[in-house]
Amino acid sequence: MENSRPSSPEAPPQDLWSSILDSVSTSRSIPSKQVLVLGEPSSGKSTLVSALLQKPPPEETKEDQRTDFALGYDWADVRDDAEEDTLARLSVYTVPSSAPAYSSLLPYFVPPRTSLSHTLVMVVLDWTRPWAFIQELETWLEWVEKWVKGDGSRELDIAKEENRERLQAHWQHYAEPSAEPLPATSTVSSTLLPLGPGTLTHNSAGVPIVVVCTKADLIDEGNDIIGSGPSGMGGMVKGKGGEWEERTDSIMQVLRTICLKYGAGLFYTTPQPTTLQVLRQYALHMLFMPPAPSPAAAMSTEVAAPPRNPFPFQHKPNALDRDRIVIPAGWDSWGKIAVLRDGFDAKLWGEAWENDLDHADDDAGTVHAQKLYANLVPDLSRKPPPLPPLNNPTPEQVFLAKNYDENAKKPDRDPRGAFRNPNETASTGIVGPMSSSSFNLPNVERALSEMESVAGAAGVNPLNVSATRDATRALSGRSGARPPNAGLSIPTGGASIALGRSAAPSPAPMSATTPNSADDQSQHQALKAFFDNLINKRNTRVDDRAAAKSPEGENGADEGS
């Protein structure tokens, strides 16, 4: 009985549950897709992002309160029509400006080696600035070509080649949507037509690109000026016919020609949800574009139809309604572009675009897309006033040398010549001309003349001294105060002039009319006596202070009291 008992089962492996969970997660993994939204500030990027993620649009704020991040990011799950299963996870990266400080950050978050086959690029243009379309397109498309280069690894080169084949197969298998969908098991002819002229000549990495012109409702709005308003971008005359319609049609032809070279789609959007919903359907359709058929299948006589896209795009192309243009990739051609309006040369515009990208020299026979477009749509933006011309001052040494040469020719360049007697020759010294006329200054001469006239009227010598030391002491002893400063006083009514404590010899009267040796000597004597009296006054003050401190001065003060 014991031998007939079944043996215990073997222990299950330790990683059984891990392997089951891994298999389930692999079978139900959610694909991740990415959209890069590139555009200048205030071009309507936030409205497009909200429509792609099906989130409410942001509240309108004033320009000074709007905040732009260095790199915007948001995501949402893409569900089926019944809102039951999650089909994909959509991530949206927003670059707020074409400045290198912003665009250089994106490769760190979206490296092309791992995300190239899951990324769609959306270039946003603003219809309030139609004159900037070509310049912005060149900037952003050149950035895309630079971004796809990546690190130059072998894996990236393989991904670029597969992407290119997938985009080319999409163009060659494109068919306009019809009311009767094709069955999944149908077969198509293995003969594929080559791409038309000017089609997919660029975009070597095969990145799905969509050019979106926002605010298309302003093209034919009732206002007379486009661009007027809070943005302050200038104005362009509009209308329902004539020259304005020709210009807008020509702009569309130019954009379609450039999009054809990159295999890109062209869409015009408005704030209306219908145009935004069409754009979202097309973006998902291009993100889930099936891979190109294998070379082995292409060798057979009949090939199966491409795998079914989980997000089919059933909207028909529209090239007539200018506020809701829909030009999907694979539909357009030079012939369809020329039908819109006669006189448009798609080949010329293609060559001009190539010259701009190659930065060709501006020769006589070279055409450039930006110059052609500037003639079509003039720049009416409000530019800041030009700066005043730069004022280059004359170098200091040049200015001084010029004035020195001019002043050297003038005989009266020395201001001291006004006090110099022209009848005498002055010898130049270290400080300046030293002669008898140096003392003939206006102030000194006038003061001495007044002294002489007053003294002559009083009948006394102008330099006599009438005050004595004893009188000064007695006066200071009686008052008990500091003696008054002895100075030059002009006597009136027969009074004498006191210049100090001692009398000086009376020189002869001065005369400043005719310069001769006698007059010069008298002037020297008068000045010498004047300064000697100033020195005597200082000595008198010192003696008076000493007398005030002596016992006699104190006794005199007591007696006076």
XYZ file of C-alpha atoms in Angstrom:
561
model
C 0.000 0.000 0.000
C 2.766 2.377 0.911
C 4.545 1.587 -2.330
C 1.380 2.300 -4.310
C 1.024 5.819 -2.893
C 1.852 8.450 -5.435
C 4.995 10.371 -4.922
C 4.750 14.029 -3.964
C 4.820 16.433 -6.918
C 7.963 18.379 -7.683
C 8.267 21.868 -6.254
C 7.377 24.551 -8.782
C 10.188 26.820 -9.899
C 10.710 29.902 -7.810
C 10.312 32.287 -10.777
C 7.015 30.827 -11.989
C 4.902 33.827 -11.005
C 7.479 36.240 -12.298
C 7.458 34.579 -15.684
C 3.632 34.595 -15.760
C 3.500 38.293 -14.860
C 6.138 39.103 -17.444
C 4.249 37.264 -20.155
C 0.995 39.006 -19.274
C 2.609 42.422 -19.129
C 4.311 41.795 -22.460
C 1.106 40.724 -24.148
C -0.802 43.711 -22.785
C 1.942 46.356 -22.968
C 0.750 49.832 -23.904
C 2.685 51.449 -26.754
C 4.054 54.890 -26.038
C 3.990 57.637 -28.665
C 5.373 61.157 -28.576
C 4.561 64.454 -30.260
C 7.020 67.345 -30.426
C 5.215 70.681 -30.706
C 7.554 73.360 -32.064
C 6.537 77.008 -32.386
C 7.234 80.561 -31.425
C 5.603 82.241 -28.395
C 1.881 83.049 -28.605
C 1.374 80.893 -31.694
C -1.409 78.713 -30.251
C 0.625 75.712 -29.063
C -1.269 75.304 -25.789
C -4.589 75.009 -27.660
C -3.170 72.271 -29.886
C -1.731 70.375 -26.913
C -5.096 70.459 -25.131
C -6.795 69.106 -28.257
C -4.241 66.311 -28.711
C -4.612 65.172 -25.112
C -8.364 65.874 -24.997
C -8.041 68.089 -21.972
C -9.799 71.380 -21.283
C -7.958 74.335 -22.827
C -6.062 76.598 -20.460
C -7.706 79.735 -19.248
C -6.945 82.815 -21.265
C -4.563 85.065 -19.386
C -2.932 88.324 -20.173
C 0.375 88.378 -21.974
C 2.248 89.690 -18.940
C 0.808 86.895 -16.765
C 1.507 84.056 -19.192
C 4.283 81.664 -18.162
C 6.402 79.698 -20.602
C 8.534 76.862 -19.307
C 11.861 75.951 -20.832
C 10.297 72.687 -21.969
C 6.635 71.796 -21.544
C 5.442 68.220 -20.996
C 2.072 66.546 -20.624
C 0.592 63.108 -21.329
C -2.688 61.252 -21.620
C -3.957 57.744 -22.402
C -5.527 57.164 -25.800
C -8.623 54.967 -25.480
C -10.854 53.293 -28.006
C -14.263 54.543 -29.040
C -15.984 52.651 -26.218
C -13.580 54.120 -23.663
C -12.804 50.630 -22.375
C -9.286 49.729 -23.450
C -6.185 51.897 -23.441
C -4.613 51.717 -26.872
C -1.617 53.963 -26.382
C -0.015 56.507 -24.099
C 0.577 59.848 -25.757
C 3.274 62.230 -24.500
C 3.529 65.803 -25.766
C 6.678 67.916 -25.487
C 6.377 71.649 -26.149
C 9.292 73.894 -27.103
C 8.275 77.528 -26.467
C 10.802 79.195 -28.771
C 13.351 78.502 -31.478
C 16.118 80.044 -29.372
C 18.986 77.567 -28.846
C 18.561 77.859 -25.087
C 15.182 76.070 -25.450
C 15.610 73.782 -28.441
C 18.912 72.370 -27.181
C 17.150 70.789 -24.173
C 14.886 68.490 -26.167
C 17.467 65.867 -27.260
C 18.166 65.078 -23.594
C 14.523 64.130 -22.999
C 13.730 62.678 -26.420
C 16.875 60.979 -27.744
C 16.360 60.034 -31.404
C 17.989 56.613 -31.093
C 15.211 55.253 -28.873
C 12.268 57.480 -29.844
C 12.641 58.135 -33.561
C 10.141 55.484 -34.700
C 7.538 56.635 -32.124
C 7.717 60.417 -32.622
C 5.759 62.924 -34.688
C 6.921 66.535 -35.176
C 4.343 69.323 -35.321
C 5.522 72.759 -36.534
C 3.127 75.541 -35.494
C 2.777 78.730 -37.571
C 0.663 81.724 -36.587
C -1.647 83.360 -39.149
C -1.322 86.697 -37.354
C 2.295 86.700 -38.545
C 2.129 85.323 -42.098
C 5.307 87.147 -43.160
C 7.342 84.922 -40.816
C 6.197 81.547 -42.231
C 9.264 80.801 -44.365
C 11.801 81.924 -41.803
C 10.201 79.867 -39.020
C 9.849 76.826 -41.273
C 13.526 76.964 -42.192
C 14.510 77.286 -38.542
C 12.418 74.369 -37.285
C 13.040 71.986 -40.207
C 16.785 72.552 -39.956
C 16.510 71.755 -36.251
C 14.695 68.484 -37.068
C 17.458 67.475 -39.502
C 20.023 68.214 -36.801
C 18.063 66.358 -34.107
C 17.758 63.108 -36.110
C 21.543 62.896 -36.495
C 21.785 62.008 -32.809
C 24.954 60.265 -31.735
C 25.578 58.662 -35.138
C 25.320 55.114 -33.799
C 24.588 52.090 -35.931
C 21.241 51.512 -34.207
C 20.161 55.046 -35.084
C 21.127 54.573 -38.732
C 18.997 51.404 -38.929
C 16.041 53.187 -37.304
C 16.356 56.088 -39.737
C 16.401 53.756 -42.724
C 13.328 51.852 -41.517
C 11.498 55.115 -40.834
C 12.313 56.395 -44.299
C 11.009 53.208 -45.946
C 7.850 53.339 -43.864
C 7.090 56.957 -44.820
C 7.803 56.288 -48.485
C 5.523 53.230 -48.434
C 2.803 55.380 -46.876
C 3.066 57.838 -49.760
C 3.052 55.123 -52.398
C 0.083 53.255 -50.867
C -1.978 56.342 -50.100
C -5.575 56.299 -51.295
C -8.271 58.855 -50.656
C -10.875 57.761 -48.100
C -14.032 56.353 -49.578
C -17.424 55.372 -48.249
C -16.662 51.695 -48.897
C -13.687 50.559 -46.826
C -11.316 48.011 -48.315
C -11.411 44.538 -46.750
C -8.432 43.529 -44.703
C -7.698 40.480 -46.879
C -7.687 42.302 -50.199
C -4.626 42.311 -52.375
C -3.063 45.137 -54.324
C -0.783 45.204 -57.296
C 2.911 44.879 -56.558
C 3.703 47.644 -59.032
C 4.230 50.885 -57.130
C 4.519 54.218 -58.845
C 7.643 56.264 -58.117
C 7.410 59.444 -56.144
C 6.616 62.572 -58.110
C 8.980 65.516 -58.645
C 9.782 67.480 -55.542
C 8.367 64.766 -53.279
C 10.236 63.565 -50.192
C 13.561 65.015 -51.321
C 14.413 65.849 -47.699
C 13.635 64.272 -44.323
C 16.168 61.468 -44.637
C 15.070 59.995 -41.294
C 11.410 59.660 -42.356
C 10.026 61.548 -39.358
C 6.269 62.211 -39.687
C 5.905 66.017 -39.867
C 2.741 68.101 -39.703
C 2.756 71.856 -40.412
C -0.141 73.496 -38.571
C -1.224 77.069 -39.325
C -3.237 78.249 -36.335
C -5.760 81.105 -36.072
C -6.945 80.529 -39.629
C -10.268 82.118 -38.700
C -8.497 85.497 -38.905
C -7.763 85.117 -42.624
C -11.181 86.327 -43.807
C -12.407 87.928 -40.622
C -14.586 91.028 -40.772
C -11.780 93.227 -39.451
C -9.706 95.143 -41.939
C -6.330 94.437 -40.387
C -4.742 91.144 -39.506
C -2.432 91.093 -36.584
C -3.940 94.095 -34.826
C -4.889 93.658 -31.213
C -3.118 92.547 -28.057
C -0.286 90.862 -29.931
C 0.663 94.143 -31.570
C 2.269 92.441 -34.554
C 1.340 95.065 -37.133
C -1.395 94.863 -39.747
C -2.188 93.578 -43.227
C -5.159 94.683 -45.282
C -7.663 91.876 -45.786
C -10.735 91.332 -47.866
C -13.069 88.791 -49.369
C -11.577 89.000 -52.832
C -8.968 90.493 -55.067
C -5.361 90.874 -54.023
C -5.816 89.448 -50.520
C -7.244 86.148 -51.768
C -4.443 85.869 -54.307
C -1.895 86.336 -51.567
C -3.425 83.778 -49.247
C -3.662 81.258 -52.071
C -0.041 81.899 -52.984
C 0.977 81.416 -49.364
C -0.801 78.073 -49.346
C 0.974 77.038 -52.550
C 4.361 77.893 -51.069
C 3.628 75.947 -47.884
C 2.393 72.922 -49.821
C 5.519 72.932 -51.993
C 7.775 72.898 -48.920
C 5.693 70.245 -47.152
C 5.912 68.074 -50.268
C 9.704 68.078 -50.067
C 9.593 66.728 -46.493
C 6.634 64.390 -46.893
C 4.688 66.513 -44.407
C 1.004 67.263 -44.039
C -0.495 70.758 -43.946
C -3.432 71.712 -41.709
C -5.204 75.004 -40.958
C -6.896 75.131 -37.565
C -9.242 77.462 -35.746
C -10.465 77.498 -32.135
C -13.453 75.438 -33.326
C -13.257 71.844 -31.976
C -13.924 70.315 -35.395
C -10.624 71.396 -36.941
C -8.714 70.408 -33.816
C -10.350 66.992 -33.740
C -9.366 66.360 -37.366
C -5.779 67.266 -36.515
C -5.763 64.849 -33.562
C -7.048 61.991 -35.717
C -4.373 62.614 -38.311
C -1.607 62.786 -35.674
C -2.633 59.399 -34.235
C -2.927 57.997 -37.753
C 0.675 58.980 -38.556
C 2.011 57.816 -35.181
C 0.591 54.310 -35.728
C 1.647 54.137 -39.357
C 2.373 50.446 -40.175
C 5.897 49.440 -41.200
C 6.900 49.072 -44.822
C 6.427 45.654 -46.510
C 9.419 43.326 -46.312
C 11.610 42.961 -49.426
C 10.698 39.260 -49.737
C 7.004 40.064 -49.939
C 7.666 42.771 -52.488
C 9.295 40.246 -54.872
C 6.093 38.237 -55.243
C 3.558 38.991 -57.951
C 0.838 39.911 -55.488
C 1.298 41.401 -52.086
C -1.158 41.695 -49.273
C -2.455 45.078 -48.322
C -0.494 46.916 -45.626
C -1.435 46.084 -42.060
C -4.455 47.900 -40.791
C -3.855 51.140 -38.913
C -5.693 51.177 -35.542
C -6.443 54.887 -36.116
C -7.630 55.257 -39.705
C -7.922 58.755 -41.112
C -11.238 59.021 -42.951
C -11.278 62.758 -43.552
C -11.017 63.785 -47.187
C -8.431 66.347 -48.316
C -9.663 69.920 -48.469
C -7.743 72.590 -50.406
C -10.580 75.090 -50.907
C -11.891 76.130 -47.494
C -9.107 78.401 -46.325
C -9.990 78.205 -42.646
C -9.937 74.376 -42.560
C -7.282 73.230 -45.005
C -6.467 69.501 -44.830
C -3.549 68.276 -46.965
C -2.532 64.795 -45.708
C 0.833 63.313 -46.573
C 0.642 61.238 -49.755
C -2.105 63.204 -51.510
C -0.380 66.333 -52.804
C 1.739 66.877 -55.926
C 3.074 69.717 -58.071
C 0.141 69.349 -60.443
C -2.447 69.761 -57.693
C -0.561 72.760 -56.312
C -0.539 74.507 -59.696
C -4.303 74.018 -60.103
C -5.063 76.251 -57.121
C -3.914 79.430 -58.925
C -2.165 79.992 -62.232
C 1.303 81.458 -62.466
C 2.859 79.547 -59.567
C 6.225 77.902 -60.311
C 6.747 75.061 -57.820
C 10.144 74.194 -59.304
C 11.424 77.740 -58.808
C 10.305 77.760 -55.180
C 11.944 74.379 -54.635
C 15.266 75.664 -55.951
C 14.970 78.828 -53.864
C 14.384 76.709 -50.773
C 17.488 74.656 -51.535
C 19.557 77.829 -51.887
C 18.384 79.029 -48.480
C 19.299 75.748 -46.816
C 22.701 75.698 -48.533
C 23.276 79.358 -47.606
C 24.216 80.097 -51.202
C 25.797 83.406 -52.089
C 23.500 86.173 -53.211
C 24.594 86.215 -56.841
C 22.729 87.744 -59.746
C 21.153 84.464 -60.840
C 20.541 82.971 -57.376
C 17.027 83.044 -55.977
C 16.223 82.694 -52.282
C 12.940 81.607 -50.771
C 12.932 84.263 -48.080
C 13.404 87.083 -50.581
C 10.711 85.732 -52.881
C 8.354 85.383 -49.944
C 9.145 88.907 -48.696
C 8.008 90.266 -52.060
C 4.824 88.225 -51.787
C 4.032 89.035 -48.136
C 5.739 92.182 -46.832
C 6.754 92.350 -43.208
C 4.217 94.570 -41.448
C 5.251 93.840 -37.894
C 5.867 96.663 -35.474
C 9.581 97.038 -35.091
C 11.275 99.082 -32.369
C 12.546 102.494 -33.485
C 16.104 102.455 -34.751
C 18.847 103.536 -32.438
C 20.400 106.957 -33.025
C 23.643 106.964 -34.991
C 26.714 106.271 -32.971
C 28.565 109.441 -32.020
C 32.300 108.951 -32.398
C 33.991 111.749 -30.426
C 37.289 113.227 -31.570
C 40.255 111.748 -29.675
C 41.457 113.982 -26.907
C 44.992 114.446 -28.203
C 43.765 115.254 -31.716
C 41.365 117.851 -30.333
C 44.035 119.463 -28.171
C 46.590 119.469 -30.987
C 44.101 121.120 -33.336
C 43.244 123.854 -30.856
C 46.876 124.331 -29.946
C 47.797 124.991 -33.547
C 44.919 127.441 -33.903
C 45.675 129.296 -30.670
C 49.396 129.431 -31.390
C 48.665 131.692 -34.357
C 46.754 134.223 -32.206
C 48.848 136.958 -30.595
C 46.431 137.406 -27.681
C 46.312 133.736 -26.653
C 47.873 134.524 -23.219
C 45.174 135.990 -20.904
C 47.859 137.695 -18.824
C 48.548 139.959 -21.765
C 45.568 142.098 -20.727
C 47.577 143.366 -17.715
C 50.800 143.834 -19.622
C 51.922 147.288 -20.726
C 52.444 147.213 -24.485
C 55.148 149.949 -24.248
C 57.627 147.785 -22.381
C 59.316 144.520 -23.141
C 58.808 141.992 -20.353
C 61.296 139.295 -19.623
C 59.767 135.859 -19.191
C 60.538 134.119 -15.913
C 59.669 130.785 -14.413
C 56.199 131.790 -13.285
C 55.448 134.327 -15.970
C 56.445 137.766 -17.205
C 58.072 139.649 -14.280
C 58.289 143.396 -14.717
C 57.082 146.572 -13.142
C 53.753 146.177 -14.872
C 53.086 143.026 -12.869
C 52.268 145.206 -9.882
C 49.998 147.385 -11.927
C 46.959 145.215 -11.097
C 43.516 146.844 -11.253
C 42.462 146.131 -7.648
C 45.708 147.241 -5.998
C 45.957 150.313 -8.177
C 42.377 151.307 -7.464
C 42.772 150.818 -3.679
C 45.956 152.883 -3.531
C 44.384 155.596 -5.647
C 41.414 155.851 -3.273
C 43.725 156.005 -0.250
C 45.755 158.733 -1.874
C 42.715 160.816 -2.777
C 41.148 160.563 0.710
C 44.382 161.355 2.458
C 44.994 164.288 0.166
C 41.606 165.729 1.023
C 42.392 165.453 4.758
C 45.803 167.036 4.401
C 47.795 164.201 5.959
C 50.144 161.547 4.739
C 48.168 158.375 3.880
C 50.680 156.158 5.585
C 51.100 158.076 8.930
C 50.470 156.151 12.115
C 48.661 157.997 14.898
C 48.090 155.294 17.458
C 50.685 154.461 20.119
C 51.218 151.488 22.321
C 50.415 153.403 25.534
C 47.118 154.645 24.269
C 46.193 151.161 23.198
C 47.119 149.778 26.614
C 45.089 152.422 28.424
C 42.102 151.757 26.259
C 42.353 148.003 26.773
C 42.837 148.464 30.530
C 39.708 150.560 30.925
C 37.430 148.348 28.955
C 38.863 145.077 30.306
C 38.210 143.560 26.931
C 40.256 142.504 23.975
C 41.619 145.503 22.098
C 40.159 146.131 18.717
C 42.154 145.071 15.722
C 44.319 147.841 14.481
C 43.913 148.207 10.825
C 43.950 150.507 7.929
C 41.517 153.396 8.646
C 40.708 156.276 6.396
C 40.536 159.522 8.490
C 37.869 162.117 7.907
C 37.744 165.702 9.212
C 41.483 166.058 9.849
C 42.002 162.728 11.509
C 45.125 160.763 10.811
C 45.380 157.221 9.387
C 46.480 154.576 11.928
C 48.360 151.644 10.477
C 49.852 150.289 13.658
C 51.839 151.089 16.680
C 54.725 152.884 15.001
C 54.792 155.430 12.265
C 56.458 154.683 8.971
C 58.142 157.197 6.700
C 55.801 158.907 4.354
C 56.599 158.073 0.774
C 55.799 160.322 -2.103
C 52.352 160.023 -3.629
C 51.935 157.155 -6.086
C 51.184 157.567 -9.685
C 50.152 154.737 -11.989
C 49.943 156.658 -15.211
C 53.265 156.721 -16.942
C 55.614 153.820 -16.238
C 59.096 155.111 -15.369
C 61.767 154.376 -12.820
C 60.558 156.963 -10.261
C 56.994 155.686 -10.373
C 58.139 152.092 -10.060
C 60.232 152.955 -7.027
C 57.359 154.760 -5.332
C 55.054 151.788 -5.968
C 57.570 149.427 -4.417
C 57.952 151.667 -1.369
C 54.183 151.951 -0.909
C 53.709 148.196 -1.065
C 56.643 147.624 1.295
C 55.213 150.087 3.834
C 51.778 148.447 3.550
C 53.044 144.988 4.350
C 55.362 146.294 7.137
C 52.360 147.850 8.834
C 50.514 144.533 8.623
C 53.410 142.871 10.461
C 53.432 145.678 13.068
C 49.712 145.163 13.696
C 50.376 141.518 14.501
C 53.088 142.478 16.999
C 50.727 145.006 18.590
C 48.131 142.334 19.198
C 50.665 140.111 20.933
C 51.858 142.958 23.215
C 48.296 143.901 24.113
C 47.489 140.347 25.126
C 50.585 140.274 27.398
C 49.661 143.594 28.975
C 46.177 142.390 29.730
C 47.583 139.465 31.728
C 50.074 141.602 33.771
C 49.223 142.959 37.355
C 49.122 146.504 36.032
C 46.422 145.535 33.596
C 44.452 143.866 36.387
C 44.817 146.902 38.706
C 43.770 149.203 35.942
C 40.747 147.099 35.374
C 39.865 147.249 39.095
C 40.242 151.027 39.194
C 38.081 151.362 36.144
C 35.360 149.336 37.763
